[in-house]
């Protein structure tokens, strides 16, 4: 049967939009990394002035501007040859804020750099070690999260958990498992000086960055350790354990959830911030965040988990599967809260004695 020509034409238009979006995403990454957006936000400029402002070569800047204007990201006035970044667009492309999509666009470069390795996994199996990603961008995938912690950690993530802020103010023992570069720990240690915070991560370079930031902030109530979550066995129980976007990447997520449960004090709470999707593919249809998250899962979460001997649970494990695994680990009381980001939710988990 011949394909419906209208449907083919409409799909062709969508494909052109996708290719254009892919190209503009790469160029937004360039604008972020080279400082072009920050320079453009200061007011209308010619290509030569913008190049000078950003300390770049004009020929390249002019071609980039061509894509920015025709891609309707920037505007051009042919009367005076000046380009401008509308304030409404600058709000989403500049600044040390989680609204800036520059870091996310930039992370596509990191994910793109491992495409040959991931494609090899399709044919040969196996995974891609996390060190391969760090070669391109040390901590780059986590840049947006640093801003999220600055803006939302206390009020957006911790405050909605009943009684938690009071306990943190009074003084409790807190662990951040899979802490990455440790910014969440350092933000909390500064905010709650009577509590003690430990961050653990298997990535030595991330922990080195966490420790350097701790030292620079002069925090004495935070410590960091290079450690495998699969060997979690603290000498003393924790009152609060957190895992931000760090459970589904584990080689052995079920075992780690069990160790977290065992490492908690009887009245302790485990806060698991993870992706906010459904387990069944069909239930994610129409969710505008789903294709991006399946892609990040394919290009990062699955191959890094498989590289360490895991099954590749992936970022799209979904609420139903997460609840099952939390129950299997002994968390009898699990409440799922919204977070300031629609693509993430927070599981507030307790093990209530029967
Ligand atoms: C997506 S990152 C999140 C990092 C951090 N929580 C943040 O929000 O920026 C997941 C982290 O889990 C860590 N990780 C993965 N497997 C681990 C393991 N077995 N033990 C400890 N950390 C692990 C990775 O090194 C990585 O830093």
mmCIF file of C-alpha atoms and ligand atoms in Angstrom:
data_model
loop_
_atom_site.group_PDB
_atom_site.id
_atom_site.type_symbol
_atom_site.label_atom_id
_atom_site.label_comp_id
_atom_site.label_asym_id
_atom_site.label_seq_id
_atom_site.Cartn_x
_atom_site.Cartn_y
_atom_site.Cartn_z
ATOM 1 C CA UNK A 1 0.000 0.000 0.000
ATOM 2 C CA UNK A 2 1.273 3.508 -0.854
ATOM 3 C CA UNK A 3 1.954 5.646 2.220
ATOM 4 C CA UNK A 4 -0.477 8.469 2.918
ATOM 5 C CA UNK A 5 1.235 11.469 1.183
ATOM 6 C CA UNK A 6 -0.101 14.018 3.681
ATOM 7 C CA UNK A 7 1.237 11.996 6.579
ATOM 8 C CA UNK A 8 4.612 11.560 4.877
ATOM 9 C CA UNK A 9 4.800 15.294 4.142
ATOM 10 C CA UNK A 10 3.913 16.180 7.738
ATOM 11 C CA UNK A 11 6.491 13.721 9.051
ATOM 12 C CA UNK A 12 9.094 15.166 6.677
ATOM 13 C CA UNK A 13 8.432 18.591 8.156
ATOM 14 C CA UNK A 14 8.823 17.176 11.654
ATOM 15 C CA UNK A 15 12.100 15.543 10.654
ATOM 16 C CA UNK A 16 13.404 18.834 9.295
ATOM 17 C CA UNK A 17 12.455 20.428 12.622
ATOM 18 C CA UNK A 18 14.339 17.676 14.465
ATOM 19 C CA UNK A 19 17.478 18.053 12.350
ATOM 20 C CA UNK A 20 17.322 21.813 12.774
ATOM 21 C CA UNK A 21 16.807 21.401 16.519
ATOM 22 C CA UNK A 22 19.773 19.033 16.732
ATOM 23 C CA UNK A 23 22.002 21.514 14.904
ATOM 24 C CA UNK A 24 20.798 24.492 16.947
ATOM 25 C CA UNK A 25 21.361 22.498 20.154
ATOM 26 C CA UNK A 26 25.000 21.977 19.174
ATOM 27 C CA UNK A 27 25.338 25.675 18.380
ATOM 28 C CA UNK A 28 23.665 26.672 21.666
ATOM 29 C CA UNK A 29 26.338 24.540 23.339
ATOM 30 C CA UNK A 30 29.012 26.535 21.496
ATOM 31 C CA UNK A 31 27.341 29.794 22.520
ATOM 32 C CA UNK A 32 27.331 28.643 26.142
ATOM 33 C CA UNK A 33 30.917 27.403 26.258
ATOM 34 C CA UNK A 34 32.455 30.342 24.367
ATOM 35 C CA UNK A 35 30.535 32.997 26.283
ATOM 36 C CA UNK A 36 28.755 34.301 23.159
ATOM 37 C CA UNK A 37 25.334 34.433 24.794
ATOM 38 C CA UNK A 38 26.665 36.252 27.851
ATOM 39 C CA UNK A 39 28.425 38.756 25.555
ATOM 40 C CA UNK A 40 25.331 39.191 23.348
ATOM 41 C CA UNK A 41 23.114 39.824 26.383
ATOM 42 C CA UNK A 42 24.849 43.177 26.957
ATOM 43 C CA UNK A 43 23.010 44.764 24.007
ATOM 44 C CA UNK A 44 22.818 44.916 20.197
ATOM 45 C CA UNK A 45 26.151 44.382 18.446
ATOM 46 C CA UNK A 46 27.699 43.866 15.045
ATOM 47 C CA UNK A 47 29.431 40.545 14.490
ATOM 48 C CA UNK A 48 32.822 42.265 14.833
ATOM 49 C CA UNK A 49 31.831 43.880 18.137
ATOM 50 C CA UNK A 50 30.448 40.615 19.472
ATOM 51 C CA UNK A 51 33.610 38.778 18.466
ATOM 52 C CA UNK A 52 35.675 41.404 20.244
ATOM 53 C CA UNK A 53 33.466 41.316 23.352
ATOM 54 C CA UNK A 54 33.799 37.539 23.567
ATOM 55 C CA UNK A 55 37.454 37.426 22.468
ATOM 56 C CA UNK A 56 36.668 35.252 19.430
ATOM 57 C CA UNK A 57 37.293 35.195 15.667
ATOM 58 C CA UNK A 58 34.693 37.231 13.749
ATOM 59 C CA UNK A 59 34.301 34.867 10.783
ATOM 60 C CA UNK A 60 33.134 32.042 13.027
ATOM 61 C CA UNK A 61 30.972 34.312 15.152
ATOM 62 C CA UNK A 62 29.229 35.667 12.018
ATOM 63 C CA UNK A 63 28.331 32.186 10.753
ATOM 64 C CA UNK A 64 27.066 31.207 14.232
ATOM 65 C CA UNK A 65 24.963 34.386 14.261
ATOM 66 C CA UNK A 66 23.444 33.396 10.909
ATOM 67 C CA UNK A 67 22.133 30.194 12.472
ATOM 68 C CA UNK A 68 21.012 32.037 15.620
ATOM 69 C CA UNK A 69 18.974 34.556 13.591
ATOM 70 C CA UNK A 70 17.388 32.123 11.136
ATOM 71 C CA UNK A 71 16.765 29.741 14.031
ATOM 72 C CA UNK A 72 14.850 32.594 15.747
ATOM 73 C CA UNK A 73 17.075 32.574 18.809
ATOM 74 C CA UNK A 74 18.522 36.039 18.103
ATOM 75 C CA UNK A 75 17.334 38.990 16.010
ATOM 76 C CA UNK A 76 19.067 40.983 13.265
ATOM 77 C CA UNK A 77 18.521 44.565 12.166
ATOM 78 C CA UNK A 78 19.833 44.944 8.583
ATOM 79 C CA UNK A 79 19.596 48.759 8.917
ATOM 80 C CA UNK A 80 22.572 48.898 11.276
ATOM 81 C CA UNK A 81 23.937 45.351 10.937
ATOM 82 C CA UNK A 82 23.398 44.649 14.631
ATOM 83 C CA UNK A 83 22.375 41.407 16.247
ATOM 84 C CA UNK A 84 20.476 41.199 19.525
ATOM 85 C CA UNK A 85 19.482 38.544 22.024
ATOM 86 C CA UNK A 86 15.929 39.313 23.252
ATOM 87 C CA UNK A 87 15.741 39.564 27.053
ATOM 88 C CA UNK A 88 13.103 36.815 27.103
ATOM 89 C CA UNK A 89 15.578 34.485 25.366
ATOM 90 C CA UNK A 90 18.568 35.640 27.423
ATOM 91 C CA UNK A 91 16.629 34.547 30.518
ATOM 92 C CA UNK A 92 16.957 30.932 29.317
ATOM 93 C CA UNK A 93 20.429 31.119 27.751
ATOM 94 C CA UNK A 94 22.551 33.088 30.214
ATOM 95 C CA UNK A 95 23.384 33.252 33.893
ATOM 96 C CA UNK A 96 24.369 30.866 36.666
ATOM 97 C CA UNK A 97 20.830 29.569 37.010
ATOM 98 C CA UNK A 98 19.031 26.292 36.474
ATOM 99 C CA UNK A 99 16.851 28.032 33.851
ATOM 100 C CA UNK A 100 19.925 28.386 31.599
ATOM 101 C CA UNK A 101 19.684 25.534 29.062
ATOM 102 C CA UNK A 102 23.304 26.097 27.989
ATOM 103 C CA UNK A 103 24.689 23.364 30.271
ATOM 104 C CA UNK A 104 22.077 20.865 29.019
ATOM 105 C CA UNK A 105 22.880 21.733 25.396
ATOM 106 C CA UNK A 106 26.551 21.433 26.238
ATOM 107 C CA UNK A 107 26.060 17.966 27.741
ATOM 108 C CA UNK A 108 24.951 16.789 24.276
ATOM 109 C CA UNK A 109 28.581 17.190 23.238
ATOM 110 C CA UNK A 110 29.607 14.815 26.029
ATOM 111 C CA UNK A 111 26.940 12.295 25.067
ATOM 112 C CA UNK A 112 27.785 12.695 21.382
ATOM 113 C CA UNK A 113 31.436 11.943 22.090
ATOM 114 C CA UNK A 114 30.614 8.403 23.226
ATOM 115 C CA UNK A 115 28.340 7.527 20.275
ATOM 116 C CA UNK A 116 30.956 5.205 18.696
ATOM 117 C CA UNK A 117 31.317 3.284 21.970
ATOM 118 C CA UNK A 118 27.549 3.061 22.524
ATOM 119 C CA UNK A 119 26.985 1.940 18.930
ATOM 120 C CA UNK A 120 29.559 -0.795 19.494
ATOM 121 C CA UNK A 121 27.505 -1.899 22.534
ATOM 122 C CA UNK A 122 24.486 -2.402 20.233
ATOM 123 C CA UNK A 123 26.410 -5.001 18.251
ATOM 124 C CA UNK A 124 28.898 -6.408 20.769
ATOM 125 C CA UNK A 125 27.107 -5.833 24.093
ATOM 126 C CA UNK A 126 29.025 -4.513 27.101
ATOM 127 C CA UNK A 127 29.020 -0.957 28.407
ATOM 128 C CA UNK A 128 30.929 2.325 28.450
ATOM 129 C CA UNK A 129 32.978 3.223 31.567
ATOM 130 C CA UNK A 130 32.075 6.539 33.185
ATOM 131 C CA UNK A 131 35.699 7.696 32.733
ATOM 132 C CA UNK A 132 35.033 7.943 28.976
ATOM 133 C CA UNK A 133 32.491 10.702 29.620
ATOM 134 C CA UNK A 134 34.771 12.519 32.060
ATOM 135 C CA UNK A 135 37.406 12.769 29.303
ATOM 136 C CA UNK A 136 35.117 15.204 27.487
ATOM 137 C CA UNK A 137 33.586 17.037 30.384
ATOM 138 C CA UNK A 138 34.582 16.579 33.998
ATOM 139 C CA UNK A 139 31.343 17.032 35.926
ATOM 140 C CA UNK A 140 29.734 18.667 32.889
ATOM 141 C CA UNK A 141 26.628 16.525 33.055
ATOM 142 C CA UNK A 142 26.004 17.802 36.570
ATOM 143 C CA UNK A 143 26.319 21.550 35.954
ATOM 144 C CA UNK A 144 22.549 22.144 35.879
ATOM 145 C CA UNK A 145 22.168 20.241 39.154
ATOM 146 C CA UNK A 146 24.615 22.575 40.899
ATOM 147 C CA UNK A 147 22.278 25.468 40.151
ATOM 148 C CA UNK A 148 19.261 23.420 41.187
ATOM 149 C CA UNK A 149 20.874 22.765 44.589
ATOM 150 C CA UNK A 150 21.660 26.469 45.036
ATOM 151 C CA UNK A 151 18.138 27.539 44.123
ATOM 152 C CA UNK A 152 15.897 24.724 45.308
ATOM 153 C CA UNK A 153 17.588 22.191 47.607
ATOM 154 C CA UNK A 154 16.408 23.615 50.919
ATOM 155 C CA UNK A 155 13.006 25.036 49.971
ATOM 156 C CA UNK A 156 12.061 22.820 47.027
ATOM 157 C CA UNK A 157 13.349 19.408 48.124
ATOM 158 C CA UNK A 158 13.886 19.417 51.925
ATOM 159 C CA UNK A 159 11.117 21.717 53.196
ATOM 160 C CA UNK A 160 8.214 19.598 51.834
ATOM 161 C CA UNK A 161 9.366 16.566 53.890
ATOM 162 C CA UNK A 162 7.434 16.856 57.176
ATOM 163 C CA UNK A 163 9.712 17.614 60.149
ATOM 164 C CA UNK A 164 12.952 17.341 58.160
ATOM 165 C CA UNK A 165 14.125 20.963 58.399
ATOM 166 C CA UNK A 166 13.662 20.908 62.195
ATOM 167 C CA UNK A 167 15.735 17.731 62.480
ATOM 168 C CA UNK A 168 18.469 19.178 60.264
ATOM 169 C CA UNK A 169 18.529 22.361 62.346
ATOM 170 C CA UNK A 170 18.720 20.391 65.604
ATOM 171 C CA UNK A 171 21.531 18.127 64.402
ATOM 172 C CA UNK A 172 21.416 14.760 62.603
ATOM 173 C CA UNK A 173 23.754 12.477 60.664
ATOM 174 C CA UNK A 174 23.198 12.694 56.920
ATOM 175 C CA UNK A 175 24.626 10.689 54.006
ATOM 176 C CA UNK A 176 24.460 11.692 50.331
ATOM 177 C CA UNK A 177 25.022 8.477 48.373
ATOM 178 C CA UNK A 178 26.410 8.965 44.868
ATOM 179 C CA UNK A 179 27.124 12.599 45.744
ATOM 180 C CA UNK A 180 29.100 13.346 42.556
ATOM 181 C CA UNK A 181 30.948 16.645 42.967
ATOM 182 C CA UNK A 182 29.332 17.115 46.373
ATOM 183 C CA UNK A 183 27.591 20.441 45.932
ATOM 184 C CA UNK A 184 24.389 19.255 47.644
ATOM 185 C CA UNK A 185 26.391 18.179 50.709
ATOM 186 C CA UNK A 186 28.248 21.485 50.856
ATOM 187 C CA UNK A 187 25.063 23.534 50.451
ATOM 188 C CA UNK A 188 23.393 21.585 53.280
ATOM 189 C CA UNK A 189 26.470 21.656 55.543
ATOM 190 C CA UNK A 190 26.556 25.453 55.249
ATOM 191 C CA UNK A 191 22.807 25.771 55.879
ATOM 192 C CA UNK A 192 22.633 23.324 58.816
ATOM 193 C CA UNK A 193 25.816 23.722 60.913
ATOM 194 C CA UNK A 194 24.593 21.427 63.734
ATOM 195 C CA UNK A 195 24.194 18.425 61.432
ATOM 196 C CA UNK A 196 27.031 16.365 59.996
ATOM 197 C CA UNK A 197 27.091 15.399 56.327
ATOM 198 C CA UNK A 198 28.947 12.653 54.506
ATOM 199 C CA UNK A 199 29.133 12.297 50.755
ATOM 200 C CA UNK A 200 30.261 9.122 49.042
ATOM 201 C CA UNK A 201 30.860 8.398 45.408
ATOM 202 C CA UNK A 202 32.788 5.815 43.453
ATOM 203 C CA UNK A 203 34.316 8.484 41.162
ATOM 204 C CA UNK A 204 37.606 9.717 42.654
ATOM 205 C CA UNK A 205 37.754 12.864 40.474
ATOM 206 C CA UNK A 206 34.251 13.895 41.579
ATOM 207 C CA UNK A 207 35.150 13.415 45.254
ATOM 208 C CA UNK A 208 38.341 15.444 44.789
ATOM 209 C CA UNK A 209 36.186 18.310 43.447
ATOM 210 C CA UNK A 210 33.745 17.930 46.347
ATOM 211 C CA UNK A 211 36.544 18.057 48.912
ATOM 212 C CA UNK A 212 38.140 21.106 47.246
ATOM 213 C CA UNK A 213 34.825 22.969 47.397
ATOM 214 C CA UNK A 214 34.315 21.954 51.047
ATOM 215 C CA UNK A 215 37.771 23.251 51.953
ATOM 216 C CA UNK A 216 37.224 26.503 50.053
ATOM 217 C CA UNK A 217 33.970 27.057 51.970
ATOM 218 C CA UNK A 218 35.703 26.222 55.270
ATOM 219 C CA UNK A 219 33.062 23.648 56.244
ATOM 220 C CA UNK A 220 33.975 21.399 59.184
ATOM 221 C CA UNK A 221 30.720 19.405 59.294
ATOM 222 C CA UNK A 222 31.093 17.736 55.866
ATOM 223 C CA UNK A 223 33.317 14.832 54.779
ATOM 224 C CA UNK A 224 33.679 13.003 51.489
ATOM 225 C CA UNK A 225 34.904 9.521 50.645
ATOM 226 C CA UNK A 226 35.611 7.538 47.491
ATOM 227 C CA UNK A 227 33.546 4.469 48.151
ATOM 228 C CA UNK A 228 31.336 1.911 46.420
ATOM 229 C CA UNK A 229 27.705 2.177 47.515
ATOM 230 C CA UNK A 230 27.520 -1.595 47.169
ATOM 231 C CA UNK A 231 29.820 -1.814 50.222
ATOM 232 C CA UNK A 232 27.788 0.562 52.411
ATOM 233 C CA UNK A 233 28.103 -0.530 56.051
ATOM 234 C CA UNK A 234 28.470 2.500 58.348
ATOM 235 C CA UNK A 235 29.738 2.084 61.913
ATOM 236 C CA UNK A 236 26.833 4.263 63.102
ATOM 237 C CA UNK A 237 23.402 4.549 61.482
ATOM 238 C CA UNK A 238 22.382 7.658 59.553
ATOM 239 C CA UNK A 239 19.266 9.674 60.354
ATOM 240 C CA UNK A 240 18.863 10.810 56.764
ATOM 241 C CA UNK A 241 20.184 9.224 53.579
ATOM 242 C CA UNK A 242 19.762 10.978 50.254
ATOM 243 C CA UNK A 243 20.417 9.845 46.716
ATOM 244 C CA UNK A 244 20.051 12.439 43.980
ATOM 245 C CA UNK A 245 19.753 10.829 40.583
ATOM 246 C CA UNK A 246 22.118 8.108 41.760
ATOM 247 C CA UNK A 247 20.148 4.878 42.273
ATOM 248 C CA UNK A 248 19.176 3.859 38.740
ATOM 249 C CA UNK A 249 22.830 4.120 37.564
ATOM 250 C CA UNK A 250 24.010 1.625 40.178
ATOM 251 C CA UNK A 251 25.367 -1.742 39.085
ATOM 252 C CA UNK A 252 23.274 -3.388 41.806
ATOM 253 C CA UNK A 253 20.433 -0.979 42.643
ATOM 254 C CA UNK A 254 18.330 -3.509 44.552
ATOM 255 C CA UNK A 255 21.228 -4.532 46.792
ATOM 256 C CA UNK A 256 22.138 -0.869 47.409
ATOM 257 C CA UNK A 257 18.546 -0.046 48.418
ATOM 258 C CA UNK A 258 18.738 -2.874 50.956
ATOM 259 C CA UNK A 259 22.027 -1.538 52.346
ATOM 260 C CA UNK A 260 20.515 1.950 52.612
ATOM 261 C CA UNK A 261 17.594 0.520 54.558
ATOM 262 C CA UNK A 262 20.035 -1.260 56.918
ATOM 263 C CA UNK A 263 22.171 1.879 57.329
ATOM 264 C CA UNK A 264 19.235 3.996 58.553
ATOM 265 C CA UNK A 265 18.354 4.659 62.176
ATOM 266 C CA UNK A 266 14.895 3.258 63.128
ATOM 267 C CA UNK A 267 13.294 6.702 62.715
ATOM 268 C CA UNK A 268 15.463 7.525 59.721
ATOM 269 C CA UNK A 269 14.307 8.652 56.302
ATOM 270 C CA UNK A 270 15.647 7.917 52.831
ATOM 271 C CA UNK A 271 15.073 10.585 50.185
ATOM 272 C CA UNK A 272 15.470 9.241 46.673
ATOM 273 C CA UNK A 273 15.306 11.919 43.991
ATOM 274 C CA UNK A 274 14.926 10.229 40.636
ATOM 275 C CA UNK A 275 13.280 10.555 37.253
ATOM 276 C CA UNK A 276 9.527 11.105 37.195
ATOM 277 C CA UNK A 277 8.206 8.670 34.605
ATOM 278 C CA UNK A 278 6.092 5.547 34.360
ATOM 279 C CA UNK A 279 7.562 2.070 34.037
ATOM 280 C CA UNK A 280 5.445 1.126 30.989
ATOM 281 C CA UNK A 281 6.478 2.795 27.742
ATOM 282 C CA UNK A 282 2.863 3.395 26.729
ATOM 283 C CA UNK A 283 2.275 5.422 29.892
ATOM 284 C CA UNK A 284 5.100 7.809 28.944
ATOM 285 C CA UNK A 285 3.627 8.569 25.505
ATOM 286 C CA UNK A 286 2.885 12.281 25.225
ATOM 287 C CA UNK A 287 5.205 13.222 28.104
ATOM 288 C CA UNK A 288 7.362 15.982 26.556
ATOM 289 C CA UNK A 289 10.334 15.072 28.781
ATOM 290 C CA UNK A 290 10.296 11.362 27.885
ATOM 291 C CA UNK A 291 12.287 11.241 24.595
ATOM 292 C CA UNK A 292 15.124 13.272 26.096
ATOM 293 C CA UNK A 293 15.233 11.100 29.182
ATOM 294 C CA UNK A 294 15.131 7.816 27.203
ATOM 295 C CA UNK A 295 18.034 9.239 25.176
ATOM 296 C CA UNK A 296 20.106 10.186 28.222
ATOM 297 C CA UNK A 297 19.344 6.758 29.648
ATOM 298 C CA UNK A 298 20.517 5.079 26.428
ATOM 299 C CA UNK A 299 23.664 7.159 26.050
ATOM 300 C CA UNK A 300 24.683 7.365 29.728
ATOM 301 C CA UNK A 301 22.727 5.471 32.398
ATOM 302 C CA UNK A 302 22.435 2.075 30.705
ATOM 303 C CA UNK A 303 26.007 1.806 29.312
ATOM 304 C CA UNK A 304 27.662 3.066 32.524
ATOM 305 C CA UNK A 305 25.664 0.595 34.625
ATOM 306 C CA UNK A 306 26.467 -2.315 32.286
ATOM 307 C CA UNK A 307 30.154 -1.306 32.257
ATOM 308 C CA UNK A 308 30.312 -1.987 35.995
ATOM 309 C CA UNK A 309 28.615 -5.372 35.693
ATOM 310 C CA UNK A 310 25.082 -4.059 36.216
ATOM 311 C CA UNK A 311 21.942 -4.915 34.317
ATOM 312 C CA UNK A 312 21.407 -1.397 32.961
ATOM 313 C CA UNK A 313 18.233 -0.500 34.844
ATOM 314 C CA UNK A 314 18.233 2.905 33.144
ATOM 315 C CA UNK A 315 16.697 6.277 33.921
ATOM 316 C CA UNK A 316 13.261 5.205 32.692
ATOM 317 C CA UNK A 317 12.686 2.495 35.319
ATOM 318 C CA UNK A 318 9.586 4.414 36.347
ATOM 319 C CA UNK A 319 7.602 4.904 39.509
ATOM 320 C CA UNK A 320 5.955 1.481 39.530
ATOM 321 C CA UNK A 321 9.276 -0.391 39.331
ATOM 322 C CA UNK A 322 10.909 1.997 41.822
ATOM 323 C CA UNK A 323 8.111 1.434 44.326
ATOM 324 C CA UNK A 324 8.430 -2.336 43.900
ATOM 325 C CA UNK A 325 12.176 -2.205 44.506
ATOM 326 C CA UNK A 326 11.818 0.089 47.519
ATOM 327 C CA UNK A 327 9.224 -2.250 49.013
ATOM 328 C CA UNK A 328 11.539 -5.190 48.311
ATOM 329 C CA UNK A 329 14.281 -3.408 50.243
ATOM 330 C CA UNK A 330 12.000 -3.083 53.263
ATOM 331 C CA UNK A 331 10.686 0.459 52.881
ATOM 332 C CA UNK A 332 7.119 -0.032 54.035
ATOM 333 C CA UNK A 333 6.138 3.643 53.918
ATOM 334 C CA UNK A 334 6.881 5.409 50.620
ATOM 335 C CA UNK A 335 5.408 8.737 49.597
ATOM 336 C CA UNK A 336 6.176 10.293 46.212
ATOM 337 C CA UNK A 337 6.465 14.078 46.191
ATOM 338 C CA UNK A 338 6.701 16.491 43.267
ATOM 339 C CA UNK A 339 9.933 18.481 42.977
ATOM 340 C CA UNK A 340 10.685 21.879 41.419
ATOM 341 C CA UNK A 341 11.560 19.973 38.216
ATOM 342 C CA UNK A 342 8.688 18.153 36.489
ATOM 343 C CA UNK A 343 11.081 15.503 35.163
ATOM 344 C CA UNK A 344 12.078 14.492 38.714
ATOM 345 C CA UNK A 345 10.149 13.267 41.727
ATOM 346 C CA UNK A 346 11.237 12.485 45.265
ATOM 347 C CA UNK A 347 10.484 9.233 47.074
ATOM 348 C CA UNK A 348 10.271 9.818 50.835
ATOM 349 C CA UNK A 349 10.953 6.367 52.261
ATOM 350 C CA UNK A 350 10.676 5.037 55.769
ATOM 351 C CA UNK A 351 10.836 1.559 57.177
ATOM 352 C CA UNK A 352 7.997 1.472 59.677
ATOM 353 C CA UNK A 353 8.291 -1.462 62.069
ATOM 354 C CA UNK A 354 5.343 -3.867 61.724
HETATM 355 C C1 LIG B 1 23.912 11.096 37.742
HETATM 356 S S1 LIG B 1 25.222 11.213 38.892
HETATM 357 C C2 LIG B 1 24.498 12.179 40.188
HETATM 358 C C3 LIG B 1 25.543 12.852 41.036
HETATM 359 C C4 LIG B 1 25.044 13.780 42.136
HETATM 360 N N1 LIG B 1 24.142 13.101 43.063
HETATM 361 C C5 LIG B 1 24.399 15.012 41.557
HETATM 362 O O1 LIG B 1 23.191 15.154 41.703
HETATM 363 O O2 LIG B 1 25.063 15.837 40.939
HETATM 364 C C6 LIG B 1 25.265 9.568 39.602
HETATM 365 C C7 LIG B 1 26.438 9.380 40.539
HETATM 366 O O3 LIG B 1 26.413 8.044 41.072
HETATM 367 C C8 LIG B 1 27.755 7.623 41.232
HETATM 368 N N2 LIG B 1 27.816 6.161 41.339
HETATM 369 C C9 LIG B 1 27.498 5.249 40.415
HETATM 370 N N3 LIG B 1 27.720 4.010 40.884
HETATM 371 C C10 LIG B 1 28.174 4.149 42.157
HETATM 372 C C11 LIG B 1 28.553 3.236 43.165
HETATM 373 N N4 LIG B 1 28.499 1.919 42.972
HETATM 374 N N5 LIG B 1 28.949 3.730 44.359
HETATM 375 C C12 LIG B 1 28.990 5.069 44.574
HETATM 376 N N6 LIG B 1 28.647 5.980 43.651
HETATM 377 C C13 LIG B 1 28.230 5.534 42.459
HETATM 378 C C14 LIG B 1 28.438 8.153 39.977
HETATM 379 O O4 LIG B 1 29.842 8.203 40.101
HETATM 380 C C15 LIG B 1 27.789 9.537 39.851
HETATM 381 O O5 LIG B 1 28.537 10.537 40.498
#
